[in-house]
Short mmCIF file of C-alpha atoms and ligand atoms in Angstrom, two decimals:
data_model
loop_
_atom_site.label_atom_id
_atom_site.label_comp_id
_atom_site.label_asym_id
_atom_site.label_seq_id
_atom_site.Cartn_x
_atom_site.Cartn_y
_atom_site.Cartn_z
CA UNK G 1 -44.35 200.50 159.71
CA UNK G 2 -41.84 197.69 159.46
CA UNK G 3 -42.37 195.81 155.99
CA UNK G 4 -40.24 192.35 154.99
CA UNK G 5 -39.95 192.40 151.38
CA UNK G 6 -39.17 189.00 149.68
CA UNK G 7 -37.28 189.25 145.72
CA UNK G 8 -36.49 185.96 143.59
CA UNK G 9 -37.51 187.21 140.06
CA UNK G 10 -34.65 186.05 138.51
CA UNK G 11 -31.12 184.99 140.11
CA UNK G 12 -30.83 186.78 143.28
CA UNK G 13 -32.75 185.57 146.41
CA UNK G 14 -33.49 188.67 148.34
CA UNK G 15 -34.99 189.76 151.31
CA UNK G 16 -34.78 192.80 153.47
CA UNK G 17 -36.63 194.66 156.44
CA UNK G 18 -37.18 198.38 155.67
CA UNK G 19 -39.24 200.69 157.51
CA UNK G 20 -40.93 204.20 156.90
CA UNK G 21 -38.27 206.20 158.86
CA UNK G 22 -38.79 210.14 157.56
CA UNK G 23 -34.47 210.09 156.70
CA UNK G 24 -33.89 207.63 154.29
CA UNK G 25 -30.88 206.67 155.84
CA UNK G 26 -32.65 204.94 158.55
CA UNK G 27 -35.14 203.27 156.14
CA UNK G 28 -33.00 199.84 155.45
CA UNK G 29 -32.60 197.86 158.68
CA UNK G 30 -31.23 195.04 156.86
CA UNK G 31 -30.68 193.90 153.06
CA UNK G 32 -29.61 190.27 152.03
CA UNK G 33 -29.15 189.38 148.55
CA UNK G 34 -27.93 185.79 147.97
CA UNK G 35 -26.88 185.83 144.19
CA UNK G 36 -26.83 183.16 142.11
CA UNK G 37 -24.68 184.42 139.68
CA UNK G 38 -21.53 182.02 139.77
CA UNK G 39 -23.80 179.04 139.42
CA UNK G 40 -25.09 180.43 135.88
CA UNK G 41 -22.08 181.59 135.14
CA UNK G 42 -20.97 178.61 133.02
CA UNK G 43 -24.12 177.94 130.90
CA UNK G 44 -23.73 182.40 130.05
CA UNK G 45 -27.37 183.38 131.13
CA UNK G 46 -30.03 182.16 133.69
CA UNK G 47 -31.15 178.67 133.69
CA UNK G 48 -35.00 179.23 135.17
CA UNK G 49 -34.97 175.30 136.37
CA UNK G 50 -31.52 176.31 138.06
CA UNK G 51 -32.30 179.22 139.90
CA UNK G 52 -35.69 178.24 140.97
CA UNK G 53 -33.84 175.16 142.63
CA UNK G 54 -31.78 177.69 144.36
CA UNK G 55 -34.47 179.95 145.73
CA UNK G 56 -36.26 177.21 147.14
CA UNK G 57 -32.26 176.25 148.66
CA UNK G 58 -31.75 179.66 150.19
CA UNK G 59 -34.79 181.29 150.66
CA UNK G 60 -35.60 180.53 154.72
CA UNK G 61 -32.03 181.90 155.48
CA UNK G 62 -32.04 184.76 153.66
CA UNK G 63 -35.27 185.75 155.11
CA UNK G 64 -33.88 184.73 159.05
CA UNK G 65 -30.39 186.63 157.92
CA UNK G 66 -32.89 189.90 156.84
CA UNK G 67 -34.96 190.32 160.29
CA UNK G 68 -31.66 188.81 162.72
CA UNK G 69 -29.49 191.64 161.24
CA UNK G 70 -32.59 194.31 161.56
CA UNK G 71 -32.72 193.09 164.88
CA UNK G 72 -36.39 191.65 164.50
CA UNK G 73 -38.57 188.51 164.89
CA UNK G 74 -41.01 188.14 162.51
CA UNK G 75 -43.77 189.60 164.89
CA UNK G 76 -42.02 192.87 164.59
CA UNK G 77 -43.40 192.95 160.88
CA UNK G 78 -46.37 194.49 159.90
CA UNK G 79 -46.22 193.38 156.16
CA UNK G 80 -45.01 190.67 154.17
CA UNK G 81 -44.49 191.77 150.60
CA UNK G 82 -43.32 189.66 147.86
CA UNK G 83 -42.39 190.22 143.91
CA UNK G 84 -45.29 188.49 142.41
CA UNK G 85 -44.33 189.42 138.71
CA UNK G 86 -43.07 190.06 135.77
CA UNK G 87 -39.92 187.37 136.00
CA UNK G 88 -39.31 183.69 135.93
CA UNK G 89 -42.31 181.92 136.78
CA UNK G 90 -40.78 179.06 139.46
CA UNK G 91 -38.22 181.85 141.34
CA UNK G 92 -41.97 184.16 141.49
CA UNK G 93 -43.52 180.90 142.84
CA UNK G 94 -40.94 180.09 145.15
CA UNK G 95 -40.97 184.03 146.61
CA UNK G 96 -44.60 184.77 146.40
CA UNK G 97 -45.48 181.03 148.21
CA UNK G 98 -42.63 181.82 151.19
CA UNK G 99 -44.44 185.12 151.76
CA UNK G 100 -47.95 184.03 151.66
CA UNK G 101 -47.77 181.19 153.89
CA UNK G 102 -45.93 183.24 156.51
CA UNK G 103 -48.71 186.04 156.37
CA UNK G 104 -51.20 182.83 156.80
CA UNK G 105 -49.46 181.95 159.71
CA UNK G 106 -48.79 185.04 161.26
CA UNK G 107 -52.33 186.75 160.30
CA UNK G 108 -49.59 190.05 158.66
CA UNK G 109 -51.01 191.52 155.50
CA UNK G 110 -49.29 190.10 152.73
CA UNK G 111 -48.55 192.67 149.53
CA UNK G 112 -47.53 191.03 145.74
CA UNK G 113 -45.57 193.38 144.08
CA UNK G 114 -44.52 194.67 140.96
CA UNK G 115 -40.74 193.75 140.04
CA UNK G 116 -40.73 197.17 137.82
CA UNK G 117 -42.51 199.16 140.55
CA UNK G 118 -39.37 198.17 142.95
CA UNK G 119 -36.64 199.27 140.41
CA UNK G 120 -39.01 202.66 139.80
CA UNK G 121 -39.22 203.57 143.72
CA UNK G 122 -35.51 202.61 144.47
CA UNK G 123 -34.49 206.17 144.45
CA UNK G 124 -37.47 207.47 146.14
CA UNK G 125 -36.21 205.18 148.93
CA UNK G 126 -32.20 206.21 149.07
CA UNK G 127 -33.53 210.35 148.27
CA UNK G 128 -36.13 212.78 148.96
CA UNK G 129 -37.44 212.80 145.08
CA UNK G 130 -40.60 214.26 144.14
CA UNK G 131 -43.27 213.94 141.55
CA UNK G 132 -43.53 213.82 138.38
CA UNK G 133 -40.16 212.56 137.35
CA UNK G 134 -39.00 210.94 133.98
CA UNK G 135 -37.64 207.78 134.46
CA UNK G 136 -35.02 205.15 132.83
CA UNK G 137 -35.65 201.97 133.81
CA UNK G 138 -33.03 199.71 132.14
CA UNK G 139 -32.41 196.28 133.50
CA UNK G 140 -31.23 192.79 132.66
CA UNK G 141 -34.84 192.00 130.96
CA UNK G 142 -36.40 195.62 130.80
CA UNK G 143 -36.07 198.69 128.99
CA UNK G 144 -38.32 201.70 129.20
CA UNK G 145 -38.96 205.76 129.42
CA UNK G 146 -42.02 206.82 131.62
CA UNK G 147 -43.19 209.74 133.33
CA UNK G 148 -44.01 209.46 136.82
CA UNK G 149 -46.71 211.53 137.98
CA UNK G 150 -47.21 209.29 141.66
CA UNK G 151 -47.83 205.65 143.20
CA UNK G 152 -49.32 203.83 140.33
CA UNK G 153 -49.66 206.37 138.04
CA UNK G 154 -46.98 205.63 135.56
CA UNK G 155 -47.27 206.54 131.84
CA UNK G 156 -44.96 204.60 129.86
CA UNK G 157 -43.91 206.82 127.22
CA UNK G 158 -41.30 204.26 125.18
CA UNK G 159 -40.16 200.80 124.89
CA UNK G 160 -37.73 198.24 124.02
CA UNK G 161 -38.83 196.85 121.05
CA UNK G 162 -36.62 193.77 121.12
CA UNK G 163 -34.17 193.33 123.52
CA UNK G 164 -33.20 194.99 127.22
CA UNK G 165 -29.89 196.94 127.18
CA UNK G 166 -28.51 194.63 129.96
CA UNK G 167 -29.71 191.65 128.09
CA UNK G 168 -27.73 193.72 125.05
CA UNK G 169 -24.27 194.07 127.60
CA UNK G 170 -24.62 190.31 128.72
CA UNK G 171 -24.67 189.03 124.91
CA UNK G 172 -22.15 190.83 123.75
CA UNK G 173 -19.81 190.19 126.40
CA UNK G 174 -20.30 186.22 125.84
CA UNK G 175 -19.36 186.79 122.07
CA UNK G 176 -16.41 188.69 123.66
CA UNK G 177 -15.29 185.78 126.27
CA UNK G 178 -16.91 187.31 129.13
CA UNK G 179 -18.77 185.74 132.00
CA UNK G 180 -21.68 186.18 132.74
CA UNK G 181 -23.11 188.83 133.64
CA UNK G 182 -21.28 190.87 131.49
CA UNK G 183 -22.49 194.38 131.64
CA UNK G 184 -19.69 194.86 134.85
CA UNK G 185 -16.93 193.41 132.31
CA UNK G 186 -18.11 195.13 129.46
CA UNK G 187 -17.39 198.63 131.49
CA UNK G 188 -13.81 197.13 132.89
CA UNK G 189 -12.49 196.41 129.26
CA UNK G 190 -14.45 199.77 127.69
CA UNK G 191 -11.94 202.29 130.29
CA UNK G 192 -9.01 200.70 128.41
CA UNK G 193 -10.53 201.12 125.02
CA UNK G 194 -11.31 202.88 122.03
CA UNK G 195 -14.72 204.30 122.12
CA UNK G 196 -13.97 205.71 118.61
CA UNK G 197 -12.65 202.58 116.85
CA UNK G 198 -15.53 201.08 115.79
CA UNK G 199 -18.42 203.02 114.55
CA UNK G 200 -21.71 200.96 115.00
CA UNK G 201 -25.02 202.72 113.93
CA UNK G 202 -27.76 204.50 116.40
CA UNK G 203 -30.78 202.41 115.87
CA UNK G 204 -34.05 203.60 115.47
CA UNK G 205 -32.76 206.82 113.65
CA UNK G 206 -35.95 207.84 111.86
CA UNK G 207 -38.72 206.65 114.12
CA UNK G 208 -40.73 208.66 115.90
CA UNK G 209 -41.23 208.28 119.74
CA UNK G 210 -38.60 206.97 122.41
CA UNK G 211 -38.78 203.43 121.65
CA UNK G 212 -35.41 201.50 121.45
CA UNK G 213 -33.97 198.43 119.96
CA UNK G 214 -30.74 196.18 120.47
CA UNK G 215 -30.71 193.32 118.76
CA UNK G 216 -29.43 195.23 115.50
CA UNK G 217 -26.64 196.72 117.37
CA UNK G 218 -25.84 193.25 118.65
CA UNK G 219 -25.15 192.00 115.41
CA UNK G 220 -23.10 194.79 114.29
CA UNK G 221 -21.18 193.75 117.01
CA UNK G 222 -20.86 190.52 116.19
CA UNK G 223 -19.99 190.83 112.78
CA UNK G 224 -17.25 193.02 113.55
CA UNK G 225 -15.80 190.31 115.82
CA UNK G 226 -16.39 188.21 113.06
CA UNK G 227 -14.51 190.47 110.70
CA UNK G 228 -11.45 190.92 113.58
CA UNK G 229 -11.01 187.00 113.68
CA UNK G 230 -8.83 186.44 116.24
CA UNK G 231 -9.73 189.09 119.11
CA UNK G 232 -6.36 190.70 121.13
CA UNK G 233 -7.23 192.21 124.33
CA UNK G 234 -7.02 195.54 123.35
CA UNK G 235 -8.98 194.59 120.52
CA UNK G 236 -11.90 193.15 122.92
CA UNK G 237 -11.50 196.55 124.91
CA UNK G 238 -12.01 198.52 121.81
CA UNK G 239 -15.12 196.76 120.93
CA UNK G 240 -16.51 197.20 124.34
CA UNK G 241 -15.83 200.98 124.47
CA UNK G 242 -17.19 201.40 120.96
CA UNK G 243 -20.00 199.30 122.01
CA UNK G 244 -21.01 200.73 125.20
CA UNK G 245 -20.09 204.49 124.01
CA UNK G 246 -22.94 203.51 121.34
CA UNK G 247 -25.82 202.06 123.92
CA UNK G 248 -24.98 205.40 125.71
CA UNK G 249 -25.82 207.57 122.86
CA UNK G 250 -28.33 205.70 121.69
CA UNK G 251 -30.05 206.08 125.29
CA UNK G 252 -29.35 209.72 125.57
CA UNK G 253 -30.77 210.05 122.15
CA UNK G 254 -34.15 209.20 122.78
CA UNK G 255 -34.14 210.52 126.76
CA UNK G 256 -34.35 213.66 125.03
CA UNK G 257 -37.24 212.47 122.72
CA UNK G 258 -38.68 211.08 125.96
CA UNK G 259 -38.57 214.60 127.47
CA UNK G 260 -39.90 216.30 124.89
CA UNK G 261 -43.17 213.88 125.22
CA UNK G 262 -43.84 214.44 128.64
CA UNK G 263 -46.71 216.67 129.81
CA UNK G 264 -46.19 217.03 133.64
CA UNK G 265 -43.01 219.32 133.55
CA UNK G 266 -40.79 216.95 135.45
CA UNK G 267 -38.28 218.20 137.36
CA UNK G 268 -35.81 215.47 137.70
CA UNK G 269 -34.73 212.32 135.50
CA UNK G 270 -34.82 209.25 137.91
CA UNK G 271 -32.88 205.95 136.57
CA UNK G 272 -33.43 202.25 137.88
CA UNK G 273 -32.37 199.21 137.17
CA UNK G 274 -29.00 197.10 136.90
CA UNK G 275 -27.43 198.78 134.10
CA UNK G 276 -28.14 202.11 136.30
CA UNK G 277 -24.95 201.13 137.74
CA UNK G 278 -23.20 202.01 135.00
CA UNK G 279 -20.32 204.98 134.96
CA UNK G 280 -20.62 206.04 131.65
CA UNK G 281 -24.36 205.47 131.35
CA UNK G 282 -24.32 207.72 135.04
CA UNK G 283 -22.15 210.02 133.59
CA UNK G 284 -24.07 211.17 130.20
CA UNK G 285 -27.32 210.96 132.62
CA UNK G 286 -26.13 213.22 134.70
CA UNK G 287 -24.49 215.64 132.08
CA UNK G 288 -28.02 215.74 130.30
CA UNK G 289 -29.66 216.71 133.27
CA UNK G 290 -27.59 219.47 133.75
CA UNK G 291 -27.72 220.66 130.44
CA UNK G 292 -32.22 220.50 130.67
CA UNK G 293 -31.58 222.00 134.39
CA UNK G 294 -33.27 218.88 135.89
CA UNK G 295 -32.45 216.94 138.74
CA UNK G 296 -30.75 213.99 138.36
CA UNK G 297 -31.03 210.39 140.80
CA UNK G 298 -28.94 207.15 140.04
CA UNK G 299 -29.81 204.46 143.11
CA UNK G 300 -26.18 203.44 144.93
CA UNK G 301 -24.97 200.99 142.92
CA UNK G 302 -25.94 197.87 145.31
CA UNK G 303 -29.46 198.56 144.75
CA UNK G 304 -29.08 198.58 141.01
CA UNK G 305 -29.55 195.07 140.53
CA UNK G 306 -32.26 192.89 142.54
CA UNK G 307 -33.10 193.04 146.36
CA UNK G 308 -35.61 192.93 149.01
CA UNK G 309 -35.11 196.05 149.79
CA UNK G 310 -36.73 198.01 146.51
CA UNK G 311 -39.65 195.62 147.13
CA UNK G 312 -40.52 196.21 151.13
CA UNK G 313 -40.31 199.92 150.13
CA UNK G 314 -43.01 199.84 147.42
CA UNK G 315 -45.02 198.20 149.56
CA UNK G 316 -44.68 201.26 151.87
CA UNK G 317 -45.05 203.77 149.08
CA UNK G 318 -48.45 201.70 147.96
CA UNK G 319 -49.68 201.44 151.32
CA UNK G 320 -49.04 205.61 152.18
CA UNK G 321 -51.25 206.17 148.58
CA UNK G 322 -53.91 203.81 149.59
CA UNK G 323 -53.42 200.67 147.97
CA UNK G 324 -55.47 197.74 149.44
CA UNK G 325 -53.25 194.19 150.50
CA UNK G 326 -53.37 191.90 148.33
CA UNK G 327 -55.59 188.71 148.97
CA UNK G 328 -54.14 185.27 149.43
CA UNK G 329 -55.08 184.07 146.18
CA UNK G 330 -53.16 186.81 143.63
CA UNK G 331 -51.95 185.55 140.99
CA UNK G 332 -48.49 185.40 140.05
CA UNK G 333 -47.28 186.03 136.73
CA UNK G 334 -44.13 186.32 134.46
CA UNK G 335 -45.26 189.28 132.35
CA UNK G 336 -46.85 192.15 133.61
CA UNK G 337 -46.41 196.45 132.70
CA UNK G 338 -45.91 198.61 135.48
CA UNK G 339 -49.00 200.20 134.12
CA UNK G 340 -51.44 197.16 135.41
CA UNK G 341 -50.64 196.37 138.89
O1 KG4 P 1 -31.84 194.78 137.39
P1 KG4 P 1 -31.10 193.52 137.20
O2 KG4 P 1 -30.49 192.86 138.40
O3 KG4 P 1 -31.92 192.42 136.46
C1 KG4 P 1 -33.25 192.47 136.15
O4 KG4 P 1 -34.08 192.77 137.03
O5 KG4 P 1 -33.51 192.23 134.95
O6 KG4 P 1 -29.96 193.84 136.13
C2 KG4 P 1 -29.04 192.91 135.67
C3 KG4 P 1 -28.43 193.46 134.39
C4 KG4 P 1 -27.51 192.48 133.70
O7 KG4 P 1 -27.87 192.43 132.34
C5 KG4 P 1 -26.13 193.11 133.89
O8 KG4 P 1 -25.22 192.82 132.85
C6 KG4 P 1 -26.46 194.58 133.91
O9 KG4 P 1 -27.67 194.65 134.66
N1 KG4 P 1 -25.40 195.38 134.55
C7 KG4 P 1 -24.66 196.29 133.90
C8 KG4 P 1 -23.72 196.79 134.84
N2 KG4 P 1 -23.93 196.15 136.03
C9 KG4 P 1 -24.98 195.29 135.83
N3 KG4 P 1 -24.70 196.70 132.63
C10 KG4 P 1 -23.80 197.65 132.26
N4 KG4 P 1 -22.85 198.17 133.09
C11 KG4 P 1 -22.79 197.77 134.38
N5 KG4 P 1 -21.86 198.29 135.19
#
C-alpha cells in the first residue's frame, strides 16, 4: 500500500509518499515540507490569510516533488489522504480540495484525516511501539495527556486549559526579541542560561487531574522582563532557561498525574508534536521513563513539527484497523478532538 498524504494545517505545505513496508525505515519514500515560516516571521505568529495564499502557491509542487523523489506517478498511489482538521480553515481547504479532486480524477480512495491523529502515530511510524501507550502531545496549538489503547481509541486523560506550550515558547520568545517561531530560540539562549535565576510558579498546583495551563506562566514572564527593563543577553538567556526549566517541570509534574490515571498499564510514554523536539523536554521524558521502567519514544526531530508524512501513515494505520474512506463530501473543520474522528 502506497498512500500520498497531503498537510497544510497551519504554515507548512506538506506532502509525502509512505508505504506499509514491515521496517520502518523503508516506510518514507519521500517527505517535502515547504515551510512558511520566514514569511510570518515579521508579523511574530501565523497570518491564516497569508499562509492560505501560500498553500494554494506551493501546493502542486510539493505534491510532484513528494511522488518524483519516491520515484512514483500518481497511479502508483493507492490513497490520497489529506488533514481535514483541526487547523486554519483556508490552509485545510486548500489541502483537503487538492486531495479530493485528484482522488475524483484518478478514481483513488481519498482519506481526511485528523491533524492530532498524525502527531499521535508519528512514532508508531519511525518505531515498532505497541499498545496502550501514554502519550504527550504538545504542539504549536495543542496540548494534551491520553492513553492509547489502539487506532481510534484514544482517551484523553488531560488538557490545556488555555494555551499550547509551543504557543507558550513562541510568546515568550517575541517578548524576548525572538523570531518567530521561538520555541528553537528559546532552547539556544536557555543552554547559556540560568535555569535557577528566576523562580516562576508551577501552575495548576492544587488541581486535581493532568490538565495544564500557560498563560499564567506567560505573564510571570513578562512581568519579570518588565521588572529587568532593559534585557542584556545573558539576561534574555536567563529568562529562557528559567522559563523553559519551568514548562519542563510543570509537564513532568502532571505526566506523573497522567500515569497514575491510566487504566491499561502502558508500557511506554510516546511524545508528539513540535515542542517534542525539544532537548530538555526529551531529556526529563526520558529520565521519567526510566525512573517508572517504561519505554520511552520521541519522533526524530524533523517529524516533530508538520508533514505529509505523519498524515499518509495514519491513513495506513486507519486503513489496517478497518476504517472506511472517507466520502467526497467530508467536511472540513478547524476544531476537532482526536476523540471524534
Ligand atoms: O507541531 P507544530 O509544527 O505545530 C502545530 O501543529 O501546532 O509545532 C510548532 C511549535 C511552535 O510553537 C514551536 O515554537 C515549537 O513547536 N517548537 C519548539 C521547539 N521546536 C519547535 N518548542 C520548544 N523547543 C523546541 N526546540
Amino acid at each position: 500500500m502506497k498512500v500520498l498524504g497531503i498537510e497544510t494545517s497551519c504554515d507548512e505545505t506538506a506532502a509525502a509518499v509512505v508505504c506499509d513496508a514491515v521496517a520502518p525505515e523503508k516506510r518514507i519514500l519521500s517527505n517535502i515540507v515547504n515551510s512558511q515560516v520566514s514569511l510570518h516571521a515579521k508579523y511574530g505568529g501565523v497570518v491564516p490569510e497569508v499562509a492560505a495564499r501560500c498553500h494554494v502557491d506551493a501546493i502542486d509542487e510539493v505534491i510532484n516533488g513528494a511522488l518524483e523523489e519516491a520515484g512514483c506517478t500518481i497511479n502508483d498511489i493507492d490513497i490520497i489522504a489529506a488533514t481535514a482538521c483541526p487547523g486554519l480553515i483556508g490552509g485545510l481547504l486548500v489541502g483537503t480540495v487538492c486531495a479530493k479532486t485528484i482522488s475524483a480524477v484518478t478514481g483513488k480512495p481519498y482519506m481526511a484525516i485528523n491533524h492530532l491523529e498524525g502527531h499521535l502515530l508519528t512514532c508508531r511510524l519511525c518505531y515498532d511501539v505497541e499498545f496502550p501507550f501514554l502519550l504527550l502531545l504538545t504542539s504549536g496549538g495543542n496540548f494534551l495527556f491520553a492513553e492509547v489503547l489502539g487506532i481510534g481509541k484514544y482517551k484523553i486523560l488531560g488538557e490545556t486549559l488555555d494555551d499550547a506550550a509551543g504557543e507558550c515558547f513562541d510568546k515568550v520568545a517575541k517578548m524576548l526579541g525572538f523570531s518567530y517561531p521561538g520555541g528553537v530560540a528559546i532552547q539556544k539562549h536557555a543552554e547559556h542560561g540560568d535555569p535557577e535565576r528566576y523562580k516562576f510558579t508551577i501552575p495548576l498546583q492544587r488541581r486535581l487531574g493532568c490538565d495544564v495551563s500557560f498563560s499564567g506562566l506567560k505573564t510571570a514572564v513578562k512581568l519579570q522582563i518588565e521588572t529587568l527593563g532593559k534585557l542584556t543577553e545573558q539576561d534574555k538567556c536567563d529568562v529562557s532557561a528559567s522559563f523553559q526549566n519551568t514548562v519542563v517541570k510543570f509537564i513532568i509534574k502532571q505526566l506523573g498525574k497522567a500515569l497514575k490515571m491510566t487504566t491499561s498499564n502502558p508500557k511506554s510514554i510516546v511524545v508528539a508534536g513540535g515542542v517534542a523536539a525539544n532537548t530538555a523536554l526529551r531529556k526529563a521524558l526520558m529520565d521519567f521513563a526510566s525512573q517508572h521502567n517504561l519505554k520511552f519514544f520521541a519522533p526524530p526531530i524533523s517529524l516533530c513539527t508538520d508533514n505529509g508524512a505523519m498524515i499518509a501513515w495514519t491513513a495506513i494505520e486507519r486503513r489496517r484497523a478497518n476504517f472506511p474512506f472517507s466520502p467526497l463530501d467530508t467536511k472540513t473543520s478547524p476544531r476537532q478532538s482526536i476523540t471524534e474522528m
